[in-house]
XYZ file of C-alpha atoms in Angstrom:
746
model
C -24.969 -68.663 29.969
C -23.122 -72.040 29.466
C -24.061 -74.812 31.698
C -20.595 -75.101 33.281
C -21.143 -71.445 34.292
C -24.352 -72.023 35.711
C -22.903 -74.826 37.918
C -20.420 -72.210 39.413
C -22.774 -69.631 40.062
C -24.819 -71.841 42.292
C -21.824 -72.283 44.693
C -21.727 -68.804 46.629
C -25.552 -69.598 47.802
C -24.687 -73.056 48.955
C -21.680 -71.872 50.867
C -23.947 -69.324 52.645
C -26.404 -72.083 53.533
C -23.744 -74.210 54.763
C -22.345 -71.204 56.829
C -25.689 -71.087 58.416
C -25.888 -74.723 59.222
C -22.778 -75.037 60.893
C -23.583 -72.578 63.492
C -26.993 -74.408 64.143
C -27.101 -75.175 68.169
C -26.014 -78.549 69.143
C -27.073 -80.993 72.055
C -25.516 -80.083 75.294
C -25.674 -83.572 76.308
C -23.228 -85.656 74.272
C -24.923 -88.816 75.676
C -28.084 -87.957 74.001
C -26.924 -89.246 70.333
C -30.522 -88.941 69.019
C -30.458 -85.339 69.883
C -26.979 -84.585 68.452
C -26.525 -82.571 65.625
C -23.996 -84.040 62.882
C -21.501 -81.604 61.309
C -19.285 -83.839 59.100
C -19.172 -82.548 55.723
C -21.433 -85.244 54.396
C -24.052 -84.133 56.974
C -23.788 -80.550 56.127
C -23.954 -81.050 52.454
C -26.886 -83.617 52.693
C -28.948 -81.040 54.996
C -28.273 -78.473 52.413
C -29.588 -80.347 49.773
C -32.531 -81.477 51.710
C -33.432 -78.095 52.928
C -33.169 -76.639 49.588
C -35.656 -79.160 48.287
C -38.200 -79.399 50.858
C -41.286 -77.136 51.161
C -42.284 -77.048 54.841
C -45.579 -75.432 54.257
C -46.881 -78.658 52.774
C -48.068 -81.337 55.161
C -46.392 -84.637 54.584
C -49.414 -86.519 54.646
C -51.301 -84.297 51.893
C -48.698 -84.756 49.386
C -45.169 -86.017 50.458
C -43.392 -85.221 47.189
C -44.558 -81.736 47.434
C -43.421 -81.505 50.957
C -39.784 -83.104 50.154
C -39.475 -81.741 46.569
C -41.769 -78.723 46.178
C -38.949 -76.063 46.294
C -36.979 -78.063 43.870
C -39.721 -78.367 41.309
C -40.619 -74.601 41.634
C -37.148 -73.459 41.759
C -35.115 -75.675 39.590
C -34.372 -74.271 36.302
C -34.017 -76.940 33.416
C -30.869 -75.842 31.667
C -31.203 -75.207 27.985
C -29.138 -78.206 26.712
C -31.333 -80.819 28.996
C -34.923 -82.132 28.970
C -35.156 -82.547 32.785
C -33.483 -81.610 35.912
C -33.200 -84.466 38.454
C -31.003 -85.837 41.191
C -29.516 -88.167 38.673
C -28.598 -85.717 36.134
C -27.123 -83.299 38.856
C -24.713 -85.957 39.888
C -24.145 -87.148 36.701
C -22.932 -83.484 35.837
C -20.674 -83.539 38.923
C -18.847 -86.703 37.831
C -18.513 -85.636 34.010
C -16.603 -82.561 35.556
C -14.021 -85.208 37.225
C -14.092 -86.955 34.323
C -13.304 -84.076 32.092
C -10.574 -83.347 34.559
C -8.818 -86.641 34.148
C -9.087 -86.825 30.066
C -7.750 -83.026 30.182
C -4.860 -84.040 32.249
C -1.467 -83.864 30.553
C 0.248 -87.101 29.309
C 3.084 -88.351 31.668
C 6.476 -87.653 30.663
C 8.388 -89.884 28.076
C 9.209 -93.408 28.991
C 6.838 -96.620 29.064
C 3.238 -96.420 30.566
C -0.171 -97.700 30.178
C -1.795 -97.313 26.953
C -5.464 -97.106 27.739
C -5.063 -93.471 28.973
C -3.591 -92.295 25.865
C -6.382 -94.033 23.816
C -8.974 -92.294 25.862
C -7.262 -88.886 25.727
C -6.587 -89.024 21.815
C -10.498 -89.761 21.247
C -11.580 -87.009 23.483
C -8.841 -84.510 21.788
C -10.281 -85.622 18.335
C -13.678 -85.030 19.456
C -13.184 -81.729 20.790
C -11.489 -80.611 17.547
C -14.532 -78.619 16.260
C -12.295 -76.432 14.148
C -10.852 -79.481 12.168
C -14.539 -80.912 11.921
C -16.053 -77.697 10.642
C -13.197 -77.825 7.735
C -14.126 -81.137 6.587
C -17.717 -80.607 7.026
C -19.746 -83.177 5.299
C -16.820 -84.721 3.273
C -16.460 -87.781 5.558
C -20.164 -88.515 5.407
C -20.124 -88.351 1.550
C -17.361 -90.833 1.399
C -19.011 -93.064 3.494
C -22.168 -93.039 1.239
C -19.904 -93.940 -1.527
C -18.339 -96.712 0.353
C -21.511 -98.455 1.237
C -22.704 -98.523 -2.497
C -24.327 -95.176 -2.720
C -27.659 -93.634 -1.694
C -30.358 -93.767 -4.247
C -32.019 -90.654 -3.439
C -28.449 -88.850 -3.990
C -27.629 -90.851 -6.969
C -30.966 -90.547 -8.932
C -31.223 -92.287 -12.168
C -27.308 -93.425 -12.029
C -28.388 -95.913 -8.864
C -28.528 -99.420 -10.286
C -30.657 -101.866 -8.166
C -30.366 -104.991 -10.090
C -27.551 -106.489 -7.895
C -28.913 -104.937 -4.726
C -29.481 -107.455 -1.672
C -30.163 -105.961 1.489
C -28.050 -108.752 3.315
C -24.910 -107.458 1.224
C -25.541 -104.162 2.500
C -25.407 -105.120 5.969
C -22.309 -107.206 5.236
C -20.574 -103.922 4.151
C -21.951 -101.874 7.047
C -20.424 -104.608 9.345
C -16.838 -104.284 7.423
C -16.844 -100.410 7.987
C -17.883 -100.523 11.501
C -21.515 -99.282 11.005
C -24.504 -100.654 12.869
C -26.312 -103.674 11.512
C -29.295 -103.793 13.425
C -31.516 -101.567 10.980
C -33.793 -104.378 9.738
C -32.774 -107.002 12.457
C -30.516 -106.963 15.267
C -27.902 -109.555 15.485
C -25.814 -110.104 18.484
C -24.123 -112.635 20.849
C -26.174 -113.274 24.024
C -26.523 -115.813 26.933
C -29.111 -118.335 26.186
C -32.224 -117.522 28.565
C -32.813 -121.345 28.653
C -29.238 -122.648 29.616
C -27.432 -119.576 30.980
C -24.025 -121.488 30.798
C -24.181 -121.177 26.728
C -23.713 -118.334 24.611
C -25.854 -118.031 21.471
C -26.515 -115.920 18.466
C -29.429 -113.505 19.246
C -32.027 -112.165 16.831
C -33.828 -109.142 18.081
C -36.169 -106.363 16.776
C -34.483 -103.458 15.249
C -33.256 -100.151 16.532
C -35.606 -97.719 14.734
C -34.789 -94.037 14.054
C -37.182 -92.733 16.673
C -39.254 -94.610 19.378
C -41.404 -96.872 17.621
C -44.427 -96.039 19.876
C -44.530 -92.662 17.672
C -43.558 -94.242 14.416
C -46.498 -96.649 14.376
C -48.635 -93.542 14.251
C -47.451 -92.533 10.898
C -47.427 -88.885 9.732
C -50.209 -87.939 11.608
C -47.791 -87.872 14.624
C -45.981 -84.665 14.976
C -42.641 -86.533 16.197
C -42.698 -88.468 13.073
C -43.476 -85.351 10.968
C -40.491 -83.783 12.207
C -38.200 -86.979 11.953
C -39.584 -87.059 8.022
C -38.630 -83.330 7.427
C -35.459 -83.958 8.754
C -34.693 -86.772 6.718
C -35.203 -84.771 3.728
C -33.289 -81.697 4.725
C -30.486 -84.051 5.263
C -30.601 -85.710 2.068
C -30.870 -82.289 0.376
C -28.089 -80.910 2.238
C -25.865 -83.618 0.779
C -26.977 -83.099 -2.772
C -30.353 -84.471 -3.313
C -32.949 -82.664 -5.303
C -35.904 -81.836 -3.072
C -38.767 -83.382 -4.934
C -37.006 -86.684 -5.196
C -36.006 -86.650 -1.603
C -39.387 -85.815 -0.524
C -40.986 -88.801 -2.725
C -38.244 -91.377 -1.960
C -37.934 -90.812 1.499
C -41.674 -90.843 2.294
C -41.518 -94.199 0.767
C -38.457 -95.059 3.077
C -40.419 -93.680 6.078
C -43.264 -95.842 5.330
C -41.065 -98.882 5.392
C -39.806 -97.733 8.793
C -43.473 -97.155 10.108
C -44.151 -101.091 9.063
C -40.823 -102.101 10.910
C -42.141 -100.240 14.057
C -45.520 -101.767 13.792
C -44.030 -105.109 13.653
C -41.579 -104.489 16.481
C -44.225 -103.682 18.954
C -45.505 -107.351 18.833
C -45.982 -108.734 22.238
C -47.271 -111.842 23.974
C -50.486 -111.174 25.641
C -48.895 -110.781 29.200
C -47.005 -107.800 27.732
C -43.394 -109.490 27.887
C -41.555 -110.437 24.981
C -41.762 -113.699 23.698
C -38.650 -115.713 22.603
C -37.875 -119.272 21.168
C -34.342 -121.020 20.677
C -33.741 -123.017 17.486
C -30.872 -124.287 15.501
C -29.545 -122.380 12.296
C -31.064 -125.473 10.256
C -34.407 -125.150 11.855
C -34.349 -121.373 11.614
C -33.581 -121.614 7.827
C -36.516 -124.404 7.461
C -39.153 -122.048 9.274
C -38.014 -118.606 7.697
C -36.254 -119.541 4.303
C -36.471 -116.096 2.949
C -32.905 -115.244 4.510
C -29.704 -117.256 3.729
C -29.088 -117.674 7.583
C -26.102 -119.504 7.712
C -24.358 -117.329 5.540
C -25.946 -114.090 6.921
C -24.838 -114.997 10.417
C -21.224 -116.082 9.570
C -20.875 -112.845 7.549
C -21.531 -110.890 10.568
C -19.965 -113.027 12.910
C -16.600 -113.773 11.134
C -16.385 -111.416 8.183
C -12.631 -111.834 7.992
C -12.710 -115.611 7.529
C -15.380 -115.725 4.656
C -15.582 -119.759 5.281
C -18.652 -120.970 6.706
C -16.906 -124.138 7.810
C -14.323 -122.448 9.929
C -14.360 -123.454 13.470
C -14.553 -120.079 14.783
C -17.778 -119.488 12.529
C -21.402 -120.749 12.864
C -22.571 -124.182 11.728
C -26.169 -125.535 11.246
C -26.373 -127.020 14.738
C -25.502 -123.436 16.248
C -28.433 -122.173 18.488
C -30.243 -119.092 17.597
C -32.273 -117.172 20.357
C -35.163 -115.499 18.403
C -36.600 -112.818 20.739
C -39.545 -111.553 18.460
C -40.702 -114.439 16.475
C -43.564 -112.325 15.199
C -41.390 -109.596 13.985
C -39.305 -112.245 12.106
C -42.084 -113.622 10.638
C -43.336 -110.468 9.111
C -40.089 -109.387 8.041
C -39.605 -111.557 4.832
C -43.208 -110.621 3.492
C -42.506 -106.952 4.048
C -39.042 -106.796 2.283
C -40.433 -109.015 -0.630
C -43.263 -106.615 -1.193
C -40.752 -103.623 -0.907
C -38.835 -102.161 -3.849
C -35.046 -102.549 -3.510
C -34.531 -98.811 -3.947
C -36.911 -98.366 -1.016
C -34.834 -100.931 0.982
C -31.587 -99.255 0.101
C -32.987 -95.663 0.829
C -34.017 -96.624 4.068
C -30.798 -98.393 5.016
C -28.300 -95.871 3.809
C -30.283 -92.976 5.412
C -30.157 -94.814 9.006
C -26.441 -94.788 8.477
C -26.284 -91.519 7.548
C -28.344 -90.754 10.571
C -26.002 -92.512 13.077
C -22.942 -90.431 11.826
C -24.206 -86.894 11.757
C -23.225 -86.412 15.252
C -19.605 -87.229 14.090
C -19.804 -84.211 11.691
C -20.095 -80.125 12.464
C -21.620 -77.192 10.830
C -24.839 -77.396 8.835
C -25.789 -81.253 9.546
C -25.203 -81.074 13.071
C -27.268 -78.058 13.278
C -30.151 -79.472 11.602
C -30.147 -82.418 13.790
C -29.965 -80.289 16.844
C -33.206 -78.514 15.390
C -34.966 -82.047 14.875
C -34.220 -82.897 18.353
C -35.456 -79.498 19.456
C -38.741 -80.126 17.418
C -39.323 -83.689 18.956
C -38.489 -83.173 22.770
C -38.602 -79.277 23.431
C -36.426 -76.242 22.500
C -32.747 -77.566 23.352
C -29.666 -76.227 22.607
C -26.551 -78.379 22.187
C -24.668 -79.138 25.735
C -21.115 -77.890 25.939
C -18.724 -79.680 23.654
C -16.685 -80.741 26.413
C -19.673 -82.266 28.180
C -20.834 -84.152 24.797
C -17.284 -85.411 24.188
C -17.062 -86.749 27.883
C -20.353 -88.528 27.534
C -19.112 -90.225 24.602
C -15.673 -91.314 25.499
C -16.852 -92.410 28.824
C -19.583 -94.563 27.255
C -17.312 -96.048 24.209
C -14.086 -96.610 26.224
C -15.831 -97.111 29.636
C -13.060 -99.589 30.862
C -10.251 -97.234 29.909
C -12.171 -94.148 31.535
C -13.183 -96.101 34.569
C -9.613 -96.940 35.449
C -8.478 -93.545 34.826
C -11.194 -92.199 37.324
C -10.386 -94.874 39.896
C -6.802 -93.848 39.878
C -7.724 -90.201 40.384
C -10.874 -90.898 42.795
C -10.181 -93.916 44.642
C -13.405 -95.664 45.933
C -12.263 -98.392 48.227
C -13.728 -97.206 51.463
C -17.135 -96.446 49.670
C -16.926 -100.179 48.143
C -16.682 -101.810 51.329
C -19.398 -99.689 53.098
C -21.652 -100.700 49.828
C -21.067 -104.150 50.270
C -22.354 -104.272 54.188
C -25.592 -102.382 53.154
C -26.074 -104.795 50.347
C -25.907 -107.475 52.729
C -28.180 -105.827 55.233
C -30.871 -105.377 52.529
C -30.269 -108.999 51.234
C -31.088 -109.909 54.667
C -34.455 -108.441 54.821
C -35.393 -110.504 51.731
C -34.540 -113.637 53.759
C -36.513 -112.260 56.582
C -39.583 -111.493 54.683
C -39.740 -115.051 52.759
C -39.147 -116.847 55.968
C -42.021 -115.031 57.662
C -44.309 -115.370 54.804
C -47.293 -117.388 55.651
C -46.889 -116.960 59.339
C -46.728 -113.280 60.009
C -48.582 -112.317 56.966
C -50.899 -115.048 55.897
C -51.685 -112.877 52.384
C -48.116 -112.868 51.531
C -48.050 -114.130 48.005
C -46.129 -117.463 48.765
C -48.360 -118.148 51.337
C -51.908 -120.174 51.682
C -55.169 -118.383 50.255
C -56.007 -115.457 52.569
C -58.571 -116.275 55.060
C -58.553 -120.018 54.251
C -56.670 -122.984 55.930
C -54.066 -124.543 53.719
C -54.115 -128.311 52.936
C -51.164 -130.566 53.737
C -50.297 -130.539 49.880
C -50.513 -126.964 49.432
C -48.295 -126.237 52.692
C -45.469 -128.730 51.043
C -45.780 -126.765 47.584
C -45.436 -123.380 49.358
C -42.452 -124.605 51.443
C -40.754 -125.769 48.282
C -41.741 -122.575 46.524
C -40.348 -120.591 49.300
C -37.061 -122.562 49.274
C -36.974 -121.578 45.651
C -37.192 -117.992 46.279
C -34.988 -117.963 49.434
C -32.344 -119.680 47.157
C -32.783 -117.108 44.319
C -32.557 -114.298 46.641
C -28.965 -115.885 48.192
C -27.859 -116.533 44.655
C -27.961 -112.737 43.716
C -24.492 -111.801 42.827
C -23.628 -108.083 43.500
C -20.812 -106.187 41.320
C -20.268 -103.074 43.465
C -18.319 -99.663 42.691
C -16.094 -101.373 40.212
C -13.983 -104.573 39.368
C -10.681 -104.792 40.887
C -9.104 -105.570 37.366
C -9.516 -101.938 36.507
C -6.768 -101.197 39.014
C -4.569 -103.501 36.921
C -3.367 -101.388 34.028
C -1.884 -104.247 32.136
C -5.318 -106.176 32.126
C -6.781 -102.852 30.769
C -4.250 -102.463 28.308
C -4.765 -106.164 27.213
C -8.511 -105.469 26.418
C -7.846 -102.490 24.234
C -4.776 -103.997 22.707
C -6.530 -104.810 18.978
C -7.752 -101.197 19.012
C -5.840 -98.531 16.922
C -6.499 -94.833 15.991
C -4.406 -94.236 13.000
C -4.898 -90.574 12.628
C -5.783 -87.936 15.072
C -7.495 -85.521 12.474
C -9.684 -88.574 11.324
C -12.423 -88.368 14.150
C -14.823 -90.100 11.747
C -12.808 -93.031 10.936
C -11.669 -93.297 14.546
C -15.252 -93.742 15.936
C -16.166 -96.070 13.090
C -12.866 -98.190 13.977
C -13.920 -98.082 17.557
C -17.612 -99.362 16.687
C -16.109 -102.186 14.803
C -13.850 -103.069 17.740
C -16.757 -103.177 20.061
C -18.977 -105.339 17.765
C -15.945 -107.571 17.159
C -15.823 -108.085 21.062
C -19.266 -108.949 21.304
C -19.357 -111.606 18.533
C -16.037 -113.151 19.624
C -17.972 -114.386 22.882
C -20.103 -116.992 20.739
C -17.675 -119.908 21.329
C -16.572 -118.852 24.845
C -18.288 -120.444 27.817
C -20.404 -117.781 29.942
C -18.375 -115.999 32.594
C -21.049 -114.397 34.740
C -18.290 -112.539 36.666
C -16.542 -111.133 33.506
C -14.887 -108.012 34.838
C -15.467 -106.374 31.327
C -19.002 -106.534 31.336
C -19.084 -105.184 35.008
C -16.943 -102.031 34.786
C -19.108 -98.885 33.984
C -17.682 -97.243 36.997
C -18.949 -93.658 36.141
C -22.409 -94.378 35.320
C -25.028 -92.892 37.532
C -27.383 -95.946 37.578
C -27.945 -99.377 38.693
C -29.331 -102.432 37.303
C -30.450 -105.811 37.687
C -29.340 -108.591 35.338
C -32.017 -111.282 34.705
C -29.743 -113.979 33.104
C -27.057 -113.489 35.725
C -29.418 -112.905 38.483
C -27.128 -110.049 39.767
C -27.133 -106.526 40.580
C -24.556 -103.835 39.662
C -24.153 -100.721 41.763
C -21.430 -98.572 39.973
C -19.328 -96.212 41.938
C -20.974 -93.359 40.061
C -24.075 -93.785 42.239
C -22.294 -94.306 45.390
C -21.904 -90.557 45.951
C -24.013 -87.127 46.195
C -27.325 -87.257 47.585
C -27.308 -91.161 47.339
C -24.443 -92.466 49.607
C -21.547 -90.838 51.854
C -19.740 -92.585 54.494
C -19.879 -89.654 56.879
C -23.347 -89.110 57.273
C -26.265 -91.217 59.119
C -27.631 -94.230 58.082
C -31.011 -93.084 57.491
C -29.704 -91.011 54.614
C -27.799 -93.641 53.039
C -30.674 -96.184 53.315
C -32.820 -93.753 52.125
C -30.572 -93.255 48.895
C -28.193 -96.223 48.001
C -30.152 -98.568 49.996
C -33.468 -97.781 48.141
C -31.510 -98.411 45.136
C -30.153 -101.652 46.031
C -33.564 -102.669 47.448
C -35.137 -101.787 43.794
C -32.617 -103.759 41.959
C -32.841 -106.766 44.196
C -36.617 -106.635 43.918
C -36.340 -106.986 40.244
C -35.420 -110.560 40.648
C -39.273 -111.062 41.702
C -40.847 -108.662 39.493
C -43.270 -109.467 36.667
C -40.155 -110.592 34.325
C -37.900 -111.562 37.052
C -40.125 -113.955 38.644
C -40.046 -115.879 35.496
C -36.290 -116.930 35.892
C -34.739 -118.949 38.645
C -31.570 -118.733 40.841
C -29.324 -119.428 37.637
C -31.067 -116.994 35.421
C -32.849 -119.731 33.379
C -36.445 -119.015 32.304
C -38.194 -121.636 34.433
C -41.942 -121.657 35.682
C -41.539 -122.633 39.514
C -44.989 -120.944 40.263
C -48.541 -122.994 40.593
C -51.190 -121.473 38.238
C -53.090 -120.531 41.703
C -49.938 -118.271 42.781
C -49.569 -117.067 39.124
C -53.116 -115.903 39.403
C -52.612 -114.259 42.933
C -49.542 -112.344 41.503
C -51.381 -111.336 38.280
C -54.343 -109.906 40.594
C -51.979 -107.812 42.818
C -50.219 -106.569 39.786
C -53.622 -105.275 38.519
C -53.841 -103.477 41.580
C -50.536 -101.666 40.934
C -51.515 -100.942 37.248
C -54.599 -99.228 38.423
C -52.857 -97.039 40.873
C -50.162 -95.834 38.768
C -52.709 -95.641 35.804
C -54.434 -93.017 37.732
C -51.809 -90.916 37.899
C -51.024 -87.682 35.825
C -53.391 -85.843 33.550
C -54.319 -82.239 33.252
C -51.757 -81.033 35.872
C -48.851 -82.574 34.108
C -49.666 -81.258 30.576
C -51.715 -84.396 29.811
C -49.323 -86.904 30.403
C -50.825 -89.913 32.199
C -48.653 -92.771 33.712
C -48.950 -96.113 31.883
C -49.336 -98.418 34.776
C -48.603 -101.717 32.494
C -45.502 -100.372 30.960
C -44.166 -99.223 34.141
C -45.236 -102.156 36.323
C -41.756 -103.945 36.788
C -40.356 -100.537 37.887
C -43.200 -99.885 40.225
C -42.873 -103.293 41.431
C -39.236 -102.755 42.136
C -39.749 -99.301 43.629
C -42.472 -100.579 46.266
C -40.552 -103.473 47.130
C -37.178 -101.710 47.128
C -38.040 -98.901 49.738
C -39.661 -101.646 51.941
C -36.540 -103.433 52.081
C -34.189 -100.296 52.517
C -36.281 -99.328 55.435
C -36.610 -102.760 56.976
C -32.741 -102.719 56.830
C -32.044 -99.473 58.246
C -34.337 -100.209 61.224
C -32.430 -103.328 62.133
C -29.148 -101.451 61.696
C -30.184 -98.715 63.687
C -30.686 -101.137 66.608
C -26.824 -101.414 66.708
C -26.148 -97.799 66.879
C -27.926 -94.585 67.770
C -27.371 -91.672 65.046
C -27.251 -87.995 65.430
C -29.572 -85.712 63.449
C -29.001 -83.290 60.423
C -28.604 -79.560 61.164
C -31.433 -77.593 60.389
C -33.592 -80.802 60.386
C -33.417 -81.846 63.936
C -37.169 -81.962 64.217
C -37.377 -84.990 62.136
C -36.880 -88.553 63.534
C -34.296 -90.837 61.832
C -37.213 -92.908 60.589
C -38.938 -89.741 59.133
C -35.454 -88.517 57.470
C -35.007 -92.085 55.674
C -38.499 -91.258 53.845
C -37.231 -87.877 53.075
C -34.131 -88.877 51.971
C -35.799 -91.557 49.571
C -38.233 -88.953 48.342
C -35.135 -86.703 47.500
C -33.741 -89.388 45.113
C -36.803 -88.594 42.634
C -37.054 -84.798 42.813
C -37.310 -83.627 39.175
C -38.402 -81.121 36.803
C -39.159 -82.053 33.279
C -39.701 -79.771 30.012
C -43.466 -80.320 28.876
C -42.795 -82.328 25.813
C -40.101 -84.236 27.577
C -42.805 -85.366 30.251
C -45.205 -86.470 27.857
C -42.536 -88.532 26.107
C -41.655 -90.079 29.335
C -45.186 -91.076 30.336
C -45.779 -92.482 26.874
C -42.722 -94.399 26.284
C -40.677 -95.034 29.493
C -40.659 -97.691 31.849
C -40.545 -95.440 34.683
C -42.856 -92.906 36.140
C -42.102 -89.508 36.497
C -40.245 -88.891 39.651
C -43.403 -87.477 41.450
C -45.370 -90.710 40.982
C -42.444 -92.757 42.004
C -42.576 -91.258 45.254
C -46.306 -91.000 45.949
C -46.926 -94.480 44.431
C -44.639 -96.170 46.377
C -45.135 -94.473 49.536
C -48.944 -94.645 49.502
C -48.541 -98.333 49.705
C -46.219 -98.351 52.795
C -47.926 -98.849 56.382
C -44.534 -98.012 57.906
C -44.471 -94.602 56.126
C -48.029 -93.912 57.418
C -47.208 -94.581 60.944
C -44.010 -92.504 60.888
C -45.871 -89.618 59.738
C -48.641 -90.302 61.690
C -50.950 -89.965 58.561
C -54.880 -90.563 59.022
C -56.301 -93.392 57.236
C -57.924 -91.973 54.092
C -55.540 -89.199 53.707
C -54.000 -88.683 50.234
C -50.716 -90.408 51.566
C -52.472 -93.097 53.628
C -55.238 -94.566 51.421
C -57.373 -97.350 52.868
C -56.676 -99.639 50.005
C -52.882 -100.459 49.521
C -51.289 -102.205 46.757
C -48.816 -104.773 47.652
C -47.144 -107.613 45.264
C -44.826 -108.949 47.587
């Protein structure tokens, strides 16, 4: 059954449940607002979802995740084209349906109109033309291989490596719109030491599969699947199999070395970085002609290193991975040119297989299935919607907002953000008085000296200043409502031929790369609307160097938010997300950045030590989750530390904001859930955010490589540490959900 058919099949059952809920008895006394039953559409839909997920046979204090999500985990089916089923991807599917309707809407009649909708609809139409892609088969890919100078594994003895330089191959990739990050990622970014300035950024490469697996070599089954995929693609394009087996094994060995180097980290587990000028970089790492290399990437059309738009010797370069960079030169010098070329062209070929159809695309799907579980391809329309939404996100966002206005939601979300932010102020102002063990307070159980108290006050002021300075970008930037501005952004982009999907995508990729590189000599604008316009994304983020949070319109709906339901549902959903992102400003990475987003150590060694001690508690707690019951997958407490700190702080902030907000108004209860108080419903709503089911391989993959624990442990871990949760459900001390020893960082 197709995924879109499955979505329709669930609606009659939901309608029947809603009919039952609408007939639920209401309070006879309308003045008793705590006992009134809310029957707005938002309340009824929310109640239906919560009841469908809950298992009331489980006691909340025994396992709150099973209580809130037990029926979901046992009854939800992971679609054949998915690796998991979560609240997030259910909402993402709903938004994809909306975007599909926008993209498939006929163009307006003759006459002038905005250009960006035409661009988006043309790209979507090209993507949907599977018959045309089938007829072309691998021809566009073979032409690309010729254009980049050939692929040794295909060319055999005809390939001449005498004049090969890996830098020249990267320059050619840049001209054609291919990625340039297969050996070293080069981009324009904000200087972490001075966030008013753009710099050249050098970072670790993007590899074919996750380096956690790659570094193990062929002994890992995922690496073995990846290698067989490489060989099969080369053979399908005309390589002799014995040659492909031999030469691509050497190519894989190079990629394994790159993976091992890319995993180098500093002792605290955070990425190291240094800022140098181009001339300093050249002196320290002379193996690469850095000025030429950066210039050829940043301004390929000028070809003049002295051009004002290009890079000079004094240009600052932020090296995010000094260890990787120091190892890259020796590795490449020791690697045969043929091996280098085979690796680089393989990566270019692999990145373009999704733009083809037929046998290569089928082999790609087999590889994905072997690595992440038995998956089928998602419906073509869903694939094309996702692609167009990600590559032309401003155009799609503007079109989406025109059809689905979000102004009311934006206003309500801003109010919620202000409420959550206020709780940070309260917590910081009260630290050291109400809670002497708070991180910025004096040492627990001892008196603070006058000097220490002065230091605490200064650091608390710094923390308050940072909290106050957090910028919020909510729902959408207003510029997306201005068609002329959106058209202006896309003015340089042209699609020449609607039958050339392959070429159109490469032109689009080059356009995106140009947009990034042209920022180099432009002052940083932290409020730039073009960087905050991903409207349909079902996610939120905190930006370290902007000291900002982004809460897109995509996540301000569904189980997360509705303006016609009680606050306990919204604070448990979107409020939790907002609190999570704000807490990132003070997590294991965020605490190293000041209010302006600059890296600055504003901590005393004593306080850093206290933070590390508390963080270790959380690492141990989450590291104990998982095991046999999860297919052997155990949570990595260190990798997930930042997200766990944010979950713990976020849910606490959202709860406090809800309690303060509730004092100003009393709220009705939900149909079918009238036995639960508003405070209890907050926790139930917050848990529902993480209801999830994973395929076994996907769960192991998430546990090994992810920065987030599986949903079950996001609920259990954060809620075990909340004394208000234990009080609201009257969990006895020592019960599973109310351990005597709790972890708290902030």
